[in-house]
Amino acid sequence: MKIEVLTIFPEFFREVFDFGIIRRARRAEIVGINVYDLRDFATGKHRTTDDRPFGGGDGMVFKPEPIFNAVEKILGTTEREKYPPRTRVVLLTPQGKVLKQALAKELADEVENLVLICGRYEGVDERVNEVLVTDEISIGDYVLSGGEPAAIVLVDALVRLLPNALGSETSAANDSFSNGLLDFPHYTQPRDFRGLTVPEILLSGNHAEIEKWRRQKALEKTQKVRQDLLNKENG
Ligand code: 9D3
């Protein structure tokens, strides 16, 4: 998968994509990530990327031109119908569809070229949506200062789902959420840490009973903090 990130804060991304699974996936050429400064695609004397909203109101709006120029440069066209196959242009926005594991899986499976537009200010000129954007995505119901942290979250969720991105020791199939439940509790050495002991069952060697215990704990935890996950429609 190739991922192109459009932002007015390219520095925001420099280090986050250079650690752990993402770093390894880049080195193995499982994913290629490029970050572009939208200002480089702005024209005019001041190369501004934003302006005041028509109709009035607070805040600023991203101008369409730098975003159109960047997409044209990256994809060779600004016509959705002429995008290369398996291309998605995603706008990270509070108005988007909320990211869930199923959407991450869909993108990981279906997309070869992913362009991420990070919004800022009060939003992006609607013509960007009308013409360029194939998907609007939010990462949840809380207010961020911009789309950049959301883009990082999306990239992380996607890259670990790409074939061979995880080491053979781990598997995305074992992840919390893939069975619709939260994870069970984990313990490691020492058996007695400051008088806090490890549940006996985990030391028993009885793998069938351990399995049962873990499933029960996962269910209890999910019931307690994420009742919504137990309703199938929300999976
Ligand atoms: C507080 C301002 N809001 C009402 C006028 C609008 C608003 C605009 C832009 C709120 C947040 C933002 C910046 N956020 C994002 O661009 C964003 C986001 C988010 O805030 N939450 C969850 N997912 C995302 S994806 C992009």
Short mmCIF file of C-alpha atoms and ligand atoms in Angstrom, two decimals:
data_model
loop_
_atom_site.label_atom_id
_atom_site.label_comp_id
_atom_site.label_asym_id
_atom_site.label_seq_id
_atom_site.Cartn_x
_atom_site.Cartn_y
_atom_site.Cartn_z
CA MET A 1 0.00 0.00 0.00
CA LYS A 2 1.15 3.53 -0.78
CA ILE A 3 0.01 6.24 1.64
CA GLU A 4 0.31 9.94 0.85
CA VAL A 5 -0.43 12.38 3.64
CA LEU A 6 -1.38 16.01 2.92
CA THR A 7 -0.91 18.37 5.85
CA ILE A 8 0.18 21.86 6.78
CA PHE A 9 2.23 20.28 9.61
CA PRO A 10 4.48 17.70 7.94
CA GLU A 11 6.86 17.71 10.92
CA PHE A 12 4.07 16.28 13.03
CA PHE A 13 4.58 12.94 11.24
CA ARG A 14 8.35 12.70 10.91
CA GLU A 15 9.01 10.42 13.86
CA VAL A 16 5.75 8.56 14.44
CA PHE A 17 6.12 6.64 11.21
CA ASP A 18 9.65 5.60 12.12
CA PHE A 19 8.98 3.20 15.00
CA GLY A 20 7.84 -0.35 15.57
CA ILE A 21 5.57 -2.09 13.14
CA ILE A 22 5.28 0.89 10.78
CA ARG A 23 9.05 1.30 10.56
CA ARG A 24 9.47 -2.41 9.88
CA ALA A 25 6.70 -2.46 7.27
CA ARG A 26 8.27 0.51 5.47
CA ARG A 27 11.67 -1.16 5.44
CA ALA A 28 10.14 -4.37 4.10
CA GLU A 29 8.34 -2.25 1.46
CA ILE A 30 4.97 -3.51 2.64
CA VAL A 31 3.94 0.11 2.83
CA GLY A 32 5.34 3.35 1.42
CA ILE A 33 4.49 6.55 3.26
CA ASN A 34 5.06 10.08 1.94
CA VAL A 35 4.14 13.26 3.77
CA TYR A 36 3.50 16.43 1.77
CA ASP A 37 3.38 20.02 2.96
CA LEU A 38 0.20 21.56 1.53
CA ARG A 39 1.93 24.92 1.50
CA ASP A 40 4.20 23.58 -1.26
CA PHE A 41 1.10 23.35 -3.45
CA ALA A 42 -0.25 26.79 -2.62
CA THR A 43 0.11 29.63 -5.10
CA GLY A 44 0.15 33.40 -4.86
CA LYS A 45 2.56 35.71 -3.15
CA HIS A 46 1.93 34.39 0.37
CA ARG A 47 1.20 30.77 -0.55
CA THR A 48 -1.67 30.67 1.90
CA THR A 49 -3.61 27.46 2.36
CA ASP A 50 -6.59 28.96 4.19
CA ASP A 51 -8.99 31.86 3.97
CA ARG A 52 -12.07 33.31 5.63
CA PRO A 53 -15.40 31.55 5.10
CA PHE A 54 -17.87 32.95 2.57
CA GLY A 55 -21.06 33.84 4.42
CA GLY A 56 -19.11 34.87 7.50
CA GLY A 57 -18.39 33.14 10.76
CA ASP A 58 -15.44 32.35 12.96
CA GLY A 59 -12.29 30.64 11.90
CA MET A 60 -10.66 29.79 8.63
CA VAL A 61 -11.30 27.28 5.87
CA PHE A 62 -8.81 25.36 3.74
CA LYS A 63 -8.74 26.73 0.22
CA PRO A 64 -9.46 24.15 -2.50
CA GLU A 65 -6.51 25.00 -4.73
CA PRO A 66 -3.55 23.57 -2.76
CA ILE A 67 -5.46 20.33 -2.15
CA PHE A 68 -6.50 19.99 -5.81
CA ASN A 69 -2.91 20.71 -6.89
CA ALA A 70 -1.51 18.12 -4.52
CA VAL A 71 -3.97 15.40 -5.53
CA GLU A 72 -3.35 16.18 -9.20
CA LYS A 73 0.39 15.82 -8.67
CA ILE A 74 0.07 12.60 -6.68
CA LEU A 75 -2.66 10.80 -8.65
CA GLY A 76 -2.24 12.48 -12.04
CA THR A 77 -5.85 13.69 -12.11
CA THR A 78 -8.51 15.48 -10.09
CA GLU A 79 -11.32 13.40 -11.54
CA ARG A 80 -12.45 10.63 -9.22
CA GLU A 81 -13.39 8.47 -12.21
CA LYS A 82 -9.81 8.66 -13.49
CA TYR A 83 -8.05 7.78 -10.27
CA PRO A 84 -5.80 4.72 -10.59
CA PRO A 85 -7.49 1.46 -9.54
CA ARG A 86 -7.84 0.77 -5.80
CA THR A 87 -7.38 4.44 -4.91
CA ARG A 88 -9.12 6.21 -2.04
CA VAL A 89 -8.85 9.85 -1.11
CA VAL A 90 -9.78 10.18 2.55
CA LEU A 91 -10.61 13.41 4.33
CA LEU A 92 -10.08 13.15 8.08
CA THR A 93 -12.95 15.15 9.51
CA PRO A 94 -15.28 15.19 12.54
CA GLN A 95 -18.11 14.88 9.95
CA GLY A 96 -16.84 11.50 8.76
CA LYS A 97 -17.84 7.90 9.32
CA VAL A 98 -16.36 6.69 12.60
CA LEU A 99 -13.33 4.44 12.19
CA LYS A 100 -13.93 0.87 13.34
CA GLN A 101 -11.82 -2.26 12.87
CA ALA A 102 -14.13 -3.35 10.03
CA LEU A 103 -13.40 -0.14 8.08
CA ALA A 104 -9.66 -0.50 8.72
CA LYS A 105 -9.88 -4.07 7.42
CA GLU A 106 -11.81 -2.99 4.35
CA LEU A 107 -9.20 -0.35 3.49
CA ALA A 108 -6.29 -2.69 4.20
CA ASP A 109 -7.83 -5.32 1.91
CA GLU A 110 -9.03 -3.12 -0.93
CA VAL A 111 -6.77 -0.10 -1.23
CA GLU A 112 -3.46 0.23 -3.03
CA ASN A 113 -3.18 4.05 -3.13
CA LEU A 114 -4.38 5.97 -0.11
CA VAL A 115 -4.33 9.76 0.03
CA LEU A 116 -5.04 11.27 3.44
CA ILE A 117 -6.11 14.90 3.70
CA CYS A 118 -5.68 16.31 7.19
CA GLY A 119 -8.21 19.04 7.90
CA ARG A 120 -7.56 21.92 10.28
CA TYR A 121 -9.34 25.12 11.31
CA GLU A 122 -13.10 25.02 10.84
CA GLY A 123 -12.86 22.73 7.85
CA VAL A 124 -12.12 22.30 4.18
CA ASP A 125 -13.77 24.00 1.20
CA GLU A 126 -16.69 21.73 0.29
CA ARG A 127 -15.57 21.47 -3.35
CA VAL A 128 -12.74 19.23 -2.16
CA ASN A 129 -15.40 16.86 -0.86
CA GLU A 130 -17.58 17.16 -3.94
CA VAL A 131 -14.81 16.35 -6.38
CA LEU A 132 -11.81 14.65 -4.79
CA VAL A 133 -12.80 12.82 -1.64
CA THR A 134 -13.99 9.22 -1.75
CA ASP A 135 -14.30 8.70 2.03
CA GLU A 136 -14.73 10.98 5.03
CA ILE A 137 -13.43 9.43 8.23
CA SER A 138 -13.53 10.49 11.90
CA ILE A 139 -11.73 8.56 14.64
CA GLY A 140 -14.33 9.16 17.31
CA ASP A 141 -16.58 11.54 19.13
CA TYR A 142 -14.15 13.97 20.69
CA VAL A 143 -12.65 17.21 19.44
CA LEU A 144 -9.11 17.21 18.07
CA SER A 145 -7.28 20.29 16.84
CA GLY A 146 -6.87 18.81 13.41
CA GLY A 147 -6.85 15.70 11.26
CA GLU A 148 -3.16 14.90 11.87
CA PRO A 149 -3.55 12.72 14.97
CA ALA A 150 -6.46 11.00 13.23
CA ALA A 151 -4.31 10.26 10.17
CA ILE A 152 -1.67 8.71 12.44
CA VAL A 153 -4.28 6.52 14.09
CA LEU A 154 -5.65 5.42 10.73
CA VAL A 155 -2.20 4.63 9.30
CA ASP A 156 -1.30 2.60 12.38
CA ALA A 157 -4.55 0.62 12.27
CA LEU A 158 -4.08 -0.07 8.55
CA VAL A 159 -0.41 -0.94 8.37
CA ARG A 160 -0.63 -3.69 10.98
CA LEU A 161 -3.37 -5.33 8.90
CA LEU A 162 -1.28 -5.48 5.72
CA PRO A 163 -0.06 -8.96 4.77
CA ASN A 164 3.21 -9.82 6.59
CA ALA A 165 3.34 -6.53 8.54
CA LEU A 166 3.19 -8.33 11.87
CA GLY A 167 5.94 -10.74 12.86
CA SER A 168 5.09 -14.41 12.73
CA GLU A 169 4.90 -14.40 16.56
CA THR A 170 1.75 -12.27 16.56
CA SER A 171 -1.37 -12.34 14.52
CA ALA A 172 -4.02 -9.76 13.78
CA ALA A 173 -6.56 -12.55 14.20
CA ASN A 174 -5.80 -12.61 17.95
CA ASP A 175 -6.46 -8.91 18.38
CA SER A 176 -9.02 -7.57 20.74
CA PHE A 177 -12.16 -6.69 18.73
CA SER A 178 -11.66 -9.41 16.14
CA ASN A 179 -13.74 -11.65 18.42
CA GLY A 180 -15.93 -8.71 19.41
CA LEU A 181 -14.73 -8.75 23.04
CA LEU A 182 -12.16 -6.81 25.00
CA ASP A 183 -8.98 -8.62 25.90
CA PHE A 184 -8.60 -10.80 29.02
CA PRO A 185 -6.13 -9.79 31.79
CA HIS A 186 -2.46 -10.70 31.41
CA TYR A 187 0.13 -11.57 34.06
CA THR A 188 3.84 -12.27 33.95
CA GLN A 189 6.71 -12.77 36.41
CA PRO A 190 7.00 -12.52 39.34
CA ARG A 191 4.25 -14.75 40.75
CA ASP A 192 4.17 -12.60 43.87
CA PHE A 193 4.76 -8.90 43.28
CA ARG A 194 4.62 -6.99 46.58
CA GLY A 195 2.01 -9.41 47.86
CA LEU A 196 -0.04 -9.16 44.66
CA THR A 197 -0.37 -12.67 43.32
CA VAL A 198 -1.17 -14.20 39.96
CA PRO A 199 -4.51 -16.09 39.67
CA GLU A 200 -3.85 -19.77 40.47
CA ILE A 201 -5.59 -21.01 37.34
CA LEU A 202 -2.90 -19.44 35.14
CA LEU A 203 -0.24 -21.49 36.93
CA SER A 204 -2.21 -24.74 36.74
CA GLY A 205 -1.12 -25.84 33.29
CA ASN A 206 -4.75 -26.77 32.56
CA HIS A 207 -5.14 -25.09 29.19
CA ALA A 208 -8.81 -25.85 28.74
CA GLU A 209 -9.60 -24.26 32.12
CA ILE A 210 -7.32 -21.31 31.37
CA GLU A 211 -9.13 -20.77 28.08
CA LYS A 212 -12.50 -20.81 29.89
CA TRP A 213 -11.24 -18.37 32.54
CA ARG A 214 -9.92 -15.96 29.92
CA ARG A 215 -13.14 -16.02 27.95
CA GLN A 216 -15.13 -15.38 31.15
CA LYS A 217 -12.88 -12.46 32.16
CA ALA A 218 -13.09 -10.96 28.65
CA LEU A 219 -16.87 -11.19 28.77
CA GLU A 220 -17.06 -9.62 32.27
CA LYS A 221 -14.79 -6.75 31.26
CA THR A 222 -16.75 -6.13 28.07
CA GLN A 223 -20.07 -6.16 29.93
CA LYS A 224 -18.69 -3.72 32.46
CA VAL A 225 -17.06 -1.09 30.23
CA ARG A 226 -18.24 -1.74 26.66
CA GLN A 227 -21.82 -2.96 26.70
CA ASP A 228 -22.13 -1.53 23.17
CA LEU A 229 -19.75 -4.18 21.81
CA LEU A 230 -22.14 -6.93 22.87
CA ASN A 231 -24.85 -5.62 20.54
CA LYS A 232 -23.98 -7.25 17.23
CA GLU A 233 -24.85 -4.18 15.14
CA ASN A 234 -21.98 -2.30 16.77
CA GLY A 235 -19.31 -4.89 16.07
C1 9D3 B 1 -14.69 23.08 17.77
C2 9D3 B 1 -14.86 23.41 16.33
N1 9D3 B 1 -15.92 22.59 15.78
C3 9D3 B 1 -17.20 23.25 15.77
C4 9D3 B 1 -17.30 24.56 15.14
C5 9D3 B 1 -15.59 22.07 14.46
C6 9D3 B 1 -14.31 21.38 14.37
C7 9D3 B 1 -13.50 21.58 13.27
C8 9D3 B 1 -12.28 20.93 13.15
C9 9D3 B 1 -13.86 20.47 15.34
C10 9D3 B 1 -12.64 19.83 15.22
C11 9D3 B 1 -11.84 20.09 14.14
C12 9D3 B 1 -10.55 19.41 13.98
N2 9D3 B 1 -10.71 17.95 14.00
C13 9D3 B 1 -10.46 17.20 12.95
O1 9D3 B 1 -10.07 17.72 11.93
C14 9D3 B 1 -10.69 15.77 13.01
C15 9D3 B 1 -11.25 14.94 14.04
C16 9D3 B 1 -11.76 15.23 15.34
O2 9D3 B 1 -11.79 16.37 15.83
N3 9D3 B 1 -12.25 14.18 16.08
C17 9D3 B 1 -12.24 12.90 15.63
N4 9D3 B 1 -11.80 12.58 14.43
C18 9D3 B 1 -11.30 13.61 13.66
S1 9D3 B 1 -10.70 13.40 12.12
C19 9D3 B 1 -10.35 14.99 11.93
#
